[in-house]
Amino acid sequence: MLTFLAASSAPTPLYRVYQARWVFSSGMLTVIFGVYAVCLLLALLTVGSLSDHVGRRPVILGAIALDAVAMLVFTAADGVPLLIAARMVQGIATGAATGALAAAILDAERPHGPIVNSIAPVAGLAVGGLGSAALVQFLPWPRQAVYLVLIVLLALEAIGTIVGSETSPMMPGARQAIRPKVGVPAAAGSAFAAIALLDIAAWALGGFYLSLGPSLVRVVTGSDSILLGGLLVFTLAGAGAATIWLLRTVAASRVMRFGAAALAIGVAVTIAATQTGSQALLFVGTVIAGTGFGASFQGVTRTVFPLAPATERGKLVAAFYVLSYLAFCIPAVAAGVIATSVSLLTTATGYGVVLIVLALTALIPRRSR
């Protein structure tokens, strides 16, 4: 899972390179980012549970093959159409892999599976953002090197999957499994409504950083360093992953409150950095916001998922990811479009204010709203 999510954030430091080479707007940049999330969501809803019926190995191998195809398309990209095509294929591959890999981790690591499944995606985003930036900054073929490295890693994962043992027997019902089932069971309805605002704020924060974050670094600091943009993504996601681990034994309600407060404070500090041009303050704000991102993600999942009966949990998980991935891409795409009419700094400030309002509102008990 780490490799798939690292691959998903690998294009982020390159967006500026693509934008300078092929001259497209911030709005188009966020569209290239957003199609990935939409395709991932569609794959997750349709083939996310397919491995329960055909086995983990076939689904994982198929996803690896698709992701390798996406990496090849990235290396051959000569304009926006191929970038969009690569992101679409990558989204499908990651969505297909997520369900199968998460289930395989639970099969193999039952006591620690849930925490591994929480940390691995966020850690993957951190590694991919920084690793890609370093390869672009220091190796030749800046638009191809990171994808060639990822193809090698995917090939190694394919070999490991082939020689590894299957952890799930084949079961009937594969056709029914690919029909999307989305819903919030009555037992989890009020809790789902209570966590919605915080979940939206957290994922919208991640979407902005992974799409426009490197561009914001350049505007705030005046630096053209690709590595600095990747470091910003690493800081957000790395702080999130560390927080998930550190707060794993803390009550979910306390984790959520901490997440909402940290997210609001971190975004406020980041806004201050954009107004003062302080690179140090930008990274301090990102660390604080990253802890809020990680705590919010962990808190909302630990609050809601256990409330659904086992027979309805799949629908609830699907509903959660629909909300999350729409929050991940739609606000970021909107910000990119707005940034073509006003400055990126103005857009980032307005975006941040909305996130602060959402996070602070999430702190208010629902019955008091």
GROMACS .gro file of C-alpha atoms in nm:
model
  369
    1MET     CA    1   0.000   0.000   0.000
    2LEU     CA    2   0.290   0.232   0.077
    3THR     CA    3   0.414   0.210  -0.284
    4PHE     CA    4   0.071   0.282  -0.435
    5LEU     CA    5   0.018   0.590  -0.219
    6ALA     CA    6   0.377   0.705  -0.273
    7ALA     CA    7   0.314   0.679  -0.646
    8SER     CA    8  -0.006   0.881  -0.606
    9SER     CA    9   0.181   1.179  -0.457
   10ALA     CA   10   0.486   1.145  -0.684
   11PRO     CA   11   0.342   1.379  -0.952
   12THR     CA   12   0.281   1.658  -0.698
   13PRO     CA   13   0.633   1.812  -0.706
   14LEU     CA   14   0.627   1.779  -1.086
   15TYR     CA   15   0.309   1.979  -1.143
   16ARG     CA   16   0.510   2.302  -1.155
   17VAL     CA   17   0.749   2.146  -1.408
   18TYR     CA   18   0.459   2.034  -1.625
   19GLN     CA   19   0.289   2.372  -1.592
   20ALA     CA   20   0.601   2.560  -1.699
   21ARG     CA   21   0.667   2.325  -1.991
   22TRP     CA   22   0.315   2.297  -2.132
   23VAL     CA   23   0.170   2.628  -2.008
   24PHE     CA   24  -0.163   2.542  -1.846
   25SER     CA   25  -0.360   2.719  -1.574
   26SER     CA   26  -0.390   2.641  -1.203
   27GLY     CA   27  -0.744   2.530  -1.278
   28MET     CA   28  -0.619   2.267  -1.524
   29LEU     CA   29  -0.350   2.163  -1.275
   30THR     CA   30  -0.615   2.082  -1.015
   31VAL     CA   31  -0.827   1.901  -1.277
   32ILE     CA   32  -0.527   1.675  -1.347
   33PHE     CA   33  -0.509   1.617  -0.973
   34GLY     CA   34  -0.884   1.573  -0.928
   35VAL     CA   35  -0.947   1.306  -1.193
   36TYR     CA   36  -0.724   1.075  -0.991
   37ALA     CA   37  -0.946   1.102  -0.683
   38VAL     CA   38  -1.267   1.052  -0.884
   39CYS     CA   39  -1.133   0.740  -1.059
   40LEU     CA   40  -0.996   0.605  -0.731
   41LEU     CA   41  -1.336   0.646  -0.569
   42LEU     CA   42  -1.517   0.474  -0.857
   43ALA     CA   43  -1.273   0.181  -0.843
   44LEU     CA   44  -1.300   0.156  -0.465
   45LEU     CA   45  -1.680   0.145  -0.485
   46THR     CA   46  -1.690  -0.120  -0.758
   47VAL     CA   47  -1.392  -0.353  -0.713
   48GLY     CA   48  -1.294  -0.258  -0.359
   49SER     CA   49  -1.435  -0.579  -0.212
   50LEU     CA   50  -1.370  -0.803  -0.513
   51SER     CA   51  -1.073  -0.968  -0.342
   52ASP     CA   52  -1.313  -1.123  -0.088
   53HIS     CA   53  -1.445  -1.337  -0.374
   54VAL     CA   54  -1.161  -1.394  -0.622
   55GLY     CA   55  -0.871  -1.379  -0.374
   56ARG     CA   56  -0.629  -1.104  -0.276
   57ARG     CA   57  -0.351  -1.199  -0.517
   58PRO     CA   58  -0.534  -1.156  -0.852
   59VAL     CA   59  -0.670  -0.815  -0.756
   60ILE     CA   60  -0.334  -0.692  -0.623
   61LEU     CA   61  -0.148  -0.816  -0.933
   62GLY     CA   62  -0.402  -0.651  -1.161
   63ALA     CA   63  -0.368  -0.324  -0.970
   64ILE     CA   64   0.012  -0.341  -0.988
   65ALA     CA   65  -0.006  -0.394  -1.365
   66LEU     CA   66  -0.241  -0.097  -1.406
   67ASP     CA   67  -0.022   0.126  -1.191
   68ALA     CA   68   0.283   0.029  -1.395
   69VAL     CA   69   0.092   0.126  -1.711
   70ALA     CA   70   0.015   0.463  -1.550
   71MET     CA   71   0.385   0.514  -1.473
   72LEU     CA   72   0.473   0.438  -1.838
   73VAL     CA   73   0.215   0.690  -1.959
   74PHE     CA   74   0.365   0.950  -1.725
   75THR     CA   75   0.713   0.889  -1.868
   76ALA     CA   76   0.579   0.930  -2.224
   77ALA     CA   77   0.358   1.231  -2.147
   78ASP     CA   78   0.400   1.520  -2.390
   79GLY     CA   79   0.106   1.731  -2.277
   80VAL     CA   80  -0.205   1.760  -2.064
   81PRO     CA   81  -0.412   1.480  -2.229
   82LEU     CA   82  -0.159   1.210  -2.140
   83LEU     CA   83  -0.119   1.350  -1.788
   84ILE     CA   84  -0.495   1.320  -1.737
   85ALA     CA   85  -0.493   0.968  -1.885
   86ALA     CA   86  -0.209   0.863  -1.655
   87ARG     CA   87  -0.386   1.002  -1.348
   88MET     CA   88  -0.710   0.826  -1.442
   89VAL     CA   89  -0.537   0.488  -1.479
   90GLN     CA   90  -0.345   0.550  -1.158
   91GLY     CA   91  -0.667   0.630  -0.973
   92ILE     CA   92  -0.830   0.308  -1.090
   93ALA     CA   93  -0.521   0.107  -0.991
   94THR     CA   94  -0.497   0.264  -0.646
   95GLY     CA   95  -0.869   0.223  -0.579
   96ALA     CA   96  -0.855  -0.144  -0.677
   97ALA     CA   97  -0.544  -0.202  -0.468
   98THR     CA   98  -0.663  -0.021  -0.157
   99GLY     CA   99  -0.941  -0.263  -0.067
  100ALA     CA  100  -0.739  -0.576  -0.145
  101LEU     CA  101  -0.422  -0.460   0.031
  102ALA     CA  102  -0.609  -0.338   0.338
  103ALA     CA  103  -0.784  -0.675   0.362
  104ALA     CA  104  -0.455  -0.862   0.311
  105ILE     CA  105  -0.292  -0.661   0.590
  106LEU     CA  106  -0.582  -0.749   0.821
  107ASP     CA  107  -0.547  -1.115   0.720
  108ALA     CA  108  -0.177  -1.122   0.805
  109GLU     CA  109  -0.161  -0.878   1.097
  110ARG     CA  110  -0.488  -0.906   1.285
  111PRO     CA  111  -0.378  -0.733   1.610
  112HIS     CA  112  -0.200  -0.446   1.434
  113GLY     CA  113  -0.386  -0.442   1.102
  114PRO     CA  114  -0.614  -0.142   1.169
  115ILE     CA  115  -0.331   0.087   1.278
  116VAL     CA  116  -0.111  -0.027   0.985
  117ASN     CA  117  -0.399   0.048   0.747
  118SER     CA  118  -0.433   0.395   0.900
  119ILE     CA  119  -0.064   0.486   0.890
  120ALA     CA  120   0.044   0.330   0.559
  121PRO     CA  121  -0.160   0.555   0.323
  122VAL     CA  122  -0.054   0.877   0.496
  123ALA     CA  123   0.309   0.764   0.523
  124GLY     CA  124   0.301   0.673   0.153
  125LEU     CA  125   0.192   1.026   0.063
  126ALA     CA  126   0.482   1.164   0.268
  127VAL     CA  127   0.745   0.936   0.113
  128GLY     CA  128   0.616   0.990  -0.239
  129GLY     CA  129   0.612   1.367  -0.213
  130LEU     CA  130   0.965   1.403  -0.076
  131GLY     CA  131   1.118   1.113  -0.270
  132SER     CA  132   0.982   1.240  -0.600
  133ALA     CA  133   1.106   1.593  -0.532
  134ALA     CA  134   1.454   1.465  -0.449
  135LEU     CA  135   1.472   1.257  -0.768
  136VAL     CA  136   1.351   1.551  -0.978
  137GLN     CA  137   1.599   1.787  -0.812
  138PHE     CA  138   1.911   1.572  -0.827
  139LEU     CA  139   1.878   1.311  -1.106
  140PRO     CA  140   1.880   1.347  -1.484
  141TRP     CA  141   1.552   1.302  -1.676
  142PRO     CA  142   1.350   1.491  -1.413
  143ARG     CA  143   1.015   1.413  -1.579
  144GLN     CA  144   1.086   1.040  -1.605
  145ALA     CA  145   1.321   0.930  -1.325
  146VAL     CA  146   1.068   0.898  -1.044
  147TYR     CA  147   0.830   0.692  -1.257
  148LEU     CA  148   1.106   0.457  -1.369
  149VAL     CA  149   1.201   0.401  -1.004
  150LEU     CA  150   0.837   0.331  -0.920
  151ILE     CA  151   0.809   0.080  -1.206
  152VAL     CA  152   1.101  -0.112  -1.056
  153LEU     CA  153   0.938  -0.105  -0.710
  154LEU     CA  154   0.607  -0.222  -0.855
  155ALA     CA  155   0.785  -0.508  -1.034
  156LEU     CA  156   0.942  -0.616  -0.703
  157GLU     CA  157   0.600  -0.601  -0.536
  158ALA     CA  158   0.454  -0.814  -0.815
  159ILE     CA  159   0.722  -1.078  -0.757
  160GLY     CA  160   0.655  -1.071  -0.383
  161THR     CA  161   0.282  -1.110  -0.444
  162ILE     CA  162   0.333  -1.404  -0.681
  163VAL     CA  163   0.560  -1.595  -0.443
  164GLY     CA  164   0.354  -1.504  -0.136
  165SER     CA  165   0.064  -1.709  -0.008
  166GLU     CA  166  -0.300  -1.633  -0.079
  167THR     CA  167  -0.474  -1.521   0.240
  168SER     CA  168  -0.836  -1.534   0.124
  169PRO     CA  169  -1.016  -1.831  -0.032
  170MET     CA  170  -1.234  -1.782  -0.340
  171MET     CA  171  -1.603  -1.730  -0.270
  172PRO     CA  172  -1.909  -1.692  -0.491
  173GLY     CA  173  -2.074  -1.354  -0.541
  174ALA     CA  174  -1.810  -1.166  -0.743
  175ARG     CA  175  -2.070  -1.011  -0.974
  176GLN     CA  176  -2.271  -0.878  -0.683
  177ALA     CA  177  -1.954  -0.745  -0.520
  178ILE     CA  178  -1.887  -0.497  -0.803
  179ARG     CA  179  -2.225  -0.330  -0.760
  180PRO     CA  180  -2.173  -0.016  -0.549
  181LYS     CA  181  -2.341  -0.029  -0.210
  182VAL     CA  182  -2.333   0.308  -0.034
  183GLY     CA  183  -2.529   0.402   0.274
  184VAL     CA  184  -2.520   0.511   0.636
  185PRO     CA  185  -2.687   0.260   0.872
  186ALA     CA  186  -2.932   0.407   1.121
  187ALA     CA  187  -2.705   0.306   1.410
  188ALA     CA  188  -2.426   0.527   1.275
  189GLY     CA  189  -2.635   0.810   1.130
  190SER     CA  190  -2.598   1.071   1.403
  191ALA     CA  191  -2.226   0.998   1.450
  192PHE     CA  192  -2.167   1.021   1.074
  193ALA     CA  193  -2.339   1.359   1.063
  194ALA     CA  194  -2.131   1.475   1.360
  195ILE     CA  195  -1.798   1.389   1.197
  196ALA     CA  196  -1.883   1.512   0.847
  197LEU     CA  197  -1.755   1.869   0.882
  198LEU     CA  198  -1.423   1.764   1.034
  199ASP     CA  199  -1.376   1.493   0.773
  200ILE     CA  200  -1.441   1.742   0.493
  201ALA     CA  201  -1.196   1.993   0.644
  202ALA     CA  202  -0.919   1.732   0.683
  203TRP     CA  203  -0.946   1.590   0.332
  204ALA     CA  204  -0.987   1.933   0.172
  205LEU     CA  205  -0.664   2.037   0.344
  206GLY     CA  206  -0.484   1.734   0.201
  207GLY     CA  207  -0.624   1.801  -0.145
  208PHE     CA  208  -0.498   2.158  -0.147
  209TYR     CA  209  -0.147   2.061  -0.036
  210LEU     CA  210  -0.118   1.778  -0.287
  211SER     CA  211  -0.233   1.992  -0.578
  212LEU     CA  212  -0.136   2.355  -0.515
  213GLY     CA  213   0.107   2.316  -0.222
  214PRO     CA  214   0.431   2.336  -0.425
  215SER     CA  215   0.297   2.637  -0.617
  216LEU     CA  216   0.215   2.806  -0.286
  217VAL     CA  217   0.570   2.746  -0.161
  218ARG     CA  218   0.711   2.921  -0.467
  219VAL     CA  219   0.479   3.220  -0.425
  220VAL     CA  220   0.542   3.255  -0.051
  221THR     CA  221   0.919   3.200  -0.050
  222GLY     CA  222   1.017   3.308  -0.400
  223SER     CA  223   1.218   2.986  -0.433
  224ASP     CA  224   1.208   2.771  -0.747
  225SER     CA  225   1.332   2.465  -0.554
  226ILE     CA  226   1.134   2.154  -0.642
  227LEU     CA  227   1.266   1.990  -0.326
  228LEU     CA  228   1.105   2.258  -0.109
  229GLY     CA  229   0.761   2.182  -0.254
  230GLY     CA  230   0.807   1.809  -0.193
  231LEU     CA  231   0.925   1.882   0.160
  232LEU     CA  232   0.602   2.070   0.229
  233VAL     CA  233   0.394   1.766   0.126
  234PHE     CA  234   0.621   1.540   0.333
  235THR     CA  235   0.580   1.768   0.635
  236LEU     CA  236   0.199   1.760   0.622
  237ALA     CA  237   0.166   1.386   0.561
  238GLY     CA  238   0.460   1.290   0.783
  239ALA     CA  239   0.316   1.484   1.077
  240GLY     CA  240  -0.018   1.315   1.010
  241ALA     CA  241   0.131   0.965   1.008
  242ALA     CA  242   0.327   1.029   1.329
  243THR     CA  243   0.014   1.162   1.499
  244ILE     CA  244  -0.188   0.855   1.402
  245TRP     CA  245   0.076   0.637   1.569
  246LEU     CA  246   0.118   0.851   1.880
  247LEU     CA  247  -0.257   0.883   1.948
  248ARG     CA  248  -0.348   0.522   1.869
  249THR     CA  249  -0.444   0.446   2.232
  250VAL     CA  250  -0.620   0.777   2.307
  251ALA     CA  251  -1.001   0.784   2.313
  252ALA     CA  252  -1.146   0.863   1.970
  253SER     CA  253  -1.352   1.157   2.098
  254ARG     CA  254  -1.042   1.324   2.242
  255VAL     CA  255  -0.847   1.255   1.923
  256MET     CA  256  -1.120   1.425   1.718
  257ARG     CA  257  -1.124   1.733   1.939
  258PHE     CA  258  -0.747   1.757   1.924
  259GLY     CA  259  -0.757   1.711   1.546
  260ALA     CA  260  -1.011   1.989   1.494
  261ALA     CA  261  -0.820   2.232   1.716
  262ALA     CA  262  -0.480   2.151   1.563
  263LEU     CA  263  -0.616   2.178   1.211
  264ALA     CA  264  -0.766   2.521   1.279
  265ILE     CA  265  -0.452   2.650   1.452
  266GLY     CA  266  -0.219   2.507   1.188
  267VAL     CA  267  -0.415   2.659   0.900
  268ALA     CA  268  -0.425   2.996   1.081
  269VAL     CA  269  -0.045   2.989   1.121
  270THR     CA  270  -0.009   2.892   0.754
  271ILE     CA  271  -0.227   3.187   0.649
  272ALA     CA  272  -0.004   3.414   0.858
  273ALA     CA  273   0.297   3.271   0.674
  274THR     CA  274   0.144   3.352   0.335
  275GLN     CA  275   0.091   3.712   0.444
  276THR     CA  276   0.440   3.760   0.587
  277GLY     CA  277   0.637   3.553   0.336
  278SER     CA  278   0.794   3.350   0.616
  279GLN     CA  279   0.921   3.009   0.504
  280ALA     CA  280   0.979   2.897   0.864
  281LEU     CA  281   0.626   2.992   0.966
  282LEU     CA  282   0.485   2.812   0.662
  283PHE     CA  283   0.646   2.486   0.773
  284VAL     CA  284   0.552   2.535   1.138
  285GLY     CA  285   0.191   2.586   1.035
  286THR     CA  286   0.208   2.279   0.812
  287VAL     CA  287   0.339   2.062   1.097
  288ILE     CA  288   0.053   2.172   1.322
  289ALA     CA  289  -0.204   2.131   1.044
  290GLY     CA  290  -0.056   1.789   0.964
  291THR     CA  291  -0.110   1.670   1.320
  292GLY     CA  292  -0.469   1.789   1.286
  293PHE     CA  293  -0.502   1.605   0.955
  294GLY     CA  294  -0.377   1.277   1.102
  295ALA     CA  295  -0.575   1.305   1.424
  296SER     CA  296  -0.894   1.394   1.239
  297PHE     CA  297  -0.858   1.100   0.999
  298GLN     CA  298  -0.797   0.857   1.283
  299GLY     CA  299  -1.061   1.004   1.510
  300VAL     CA  300  -1.347   1.000   1.261
  301THR     CA  301  -1.281   0.643   1.144
  302ARG     CA  302  -1.251   0.511   1.499
  303THR     CA  303  -1.570   0.694   1.595
  304VAL     CA  304  -1.795   0.584   1.310
  305PHE     CA  305  -1.683   0.246   1.175
  306PRO     CA  306  -1.747   0.038   1.490
  307LEU     CA  307  -2.109   0.163   1.511
  308ALA     CA  308  -2.232  -0.025   1.204
  309PRO     CA  309  -2.336  -0.391   1.222
  310ALA     CA  310  -2.091  -0.618   1.041
  311THR     CA  311  -2.346  -0.680   0.765
  312GLU     CA  312  -2.371  -0.305   0.691
  313ARG     CA  313  -2.015  -0.194   0.755
  314GLY     CA  314  -1.918  -0.213   0.389
  315LYS     CA  315  -2.188   0.039   0.295
  316LEU     CA  316  -2.075   0.271   0.573
  317VAL     CA  317  -1.709   0.255   0.469
  318ALA     CA  318  -1.816   0.330   0.112
  319ALA     CA  319  -2.019   0.632   0.227
  320PHE     CA  320  -1.721   0.756   0.427
  321TYR     CA  321  -1.490   0.736   0.127
  322VAL     CA  322  -1.745   0.904  -0.101
  323LEU     CA  323  -1.756   1.199   0.139
  324SER     CA  324  -1.379   1.200   0.190
  325TYR     CA  325  -1.264   1.177  -0.171
  326LEU     CA  326  -1.517   1.431  -0.292
  327ALA     CA  327  -1.381   1.664  -0.023
  328PHE     CA  328  -1.030   1.572  -0.139
  329CYS     CA  329  -1.081   1.682  -0.500
  330ILE     CA  330  -1.377   1.922  -0.544
  331PRO     CA  331  -1.252   2.206  -0.316
  332ALA     CA  332  -0.900   2.179  -0.461
  333VAL     CA  333  -1.030   2.197  -0.819
  334ALA     CA  334  -1.246   2.496  -0.723
  335ALA     CA  335  -0.942   2.664  -0.567
  336GLY     CA  336  -0.741   2.608  -0.885
  337VAL     CA  337  -1.013   2.765  -1.097
  338ILE     CA  338  -1.047   3.063  -0.861
  339ALA     CA  339  -0.669   3.111  -0.859
  340THR     CA  340  -0.680   3.182  -1.233
  341SER     CA  341  -0.891   3.493  -1.161
  342VAL     CA  342  -0.736   3.610  -0.834
  343SER     CA  343  -0.391   3.549  -0.688
  344LEU     CA  344  -0.295   3.214  -0.539
  345LEU     CA  345  -0.225   3.387  -0.207
  346THR     CA  346  -0.577   3.529  -0.197
  347THR     CA  347  -0.721   3.191  -0.290
  348ALA     CA  348  -0.516   3.013  -0.024
  349THR     CA  349  -0.625   3.264   0.240
  350GLY     CA  350  -0.994   3.224   0.157
  351TYR     CA  351  -0.957   2.845   0.140
  352GLY     CA  352  -0.787   2.844   0.479
  353VAL     CA  353  -1.056   3.057   0.640
  354VAL     CA  354  -1.323   2.811   0.523
  355LEU     CA  355  -1.123   2.520   0.668
  356ILE     CA  356  -1.087   2.701   1.001
  357VAL     CA  357  -1.462   2.764   1.017
  358LEU     CA  358  -1.535   2.397   0.940
  359ALA     CA  359  -1.287   2.274   1.202
  360LEU     CA  360  -1.410   2.510   1.473
  361THR     CA  361  -1.773   2.425   1.396
  362ALA     CA  362  -1.683   2.057   1.435
  363LEU     CA  363  -1.569   2.136   1.791
  364ILE     CA  364  -1.920   2.251   1.884
  365PRO     CA  365  -2.140   1.969   2.017
  366ARG     CA  366  -2.391   1.883   1.743
  367ARG     CA  367  -2.696   1.947   1.960
  368SER     CA  368  -2.568   2.303   2.022
  369ARG     CA  369  -2.524   2.395   1.654
   0.00000   0.00000   0.00000
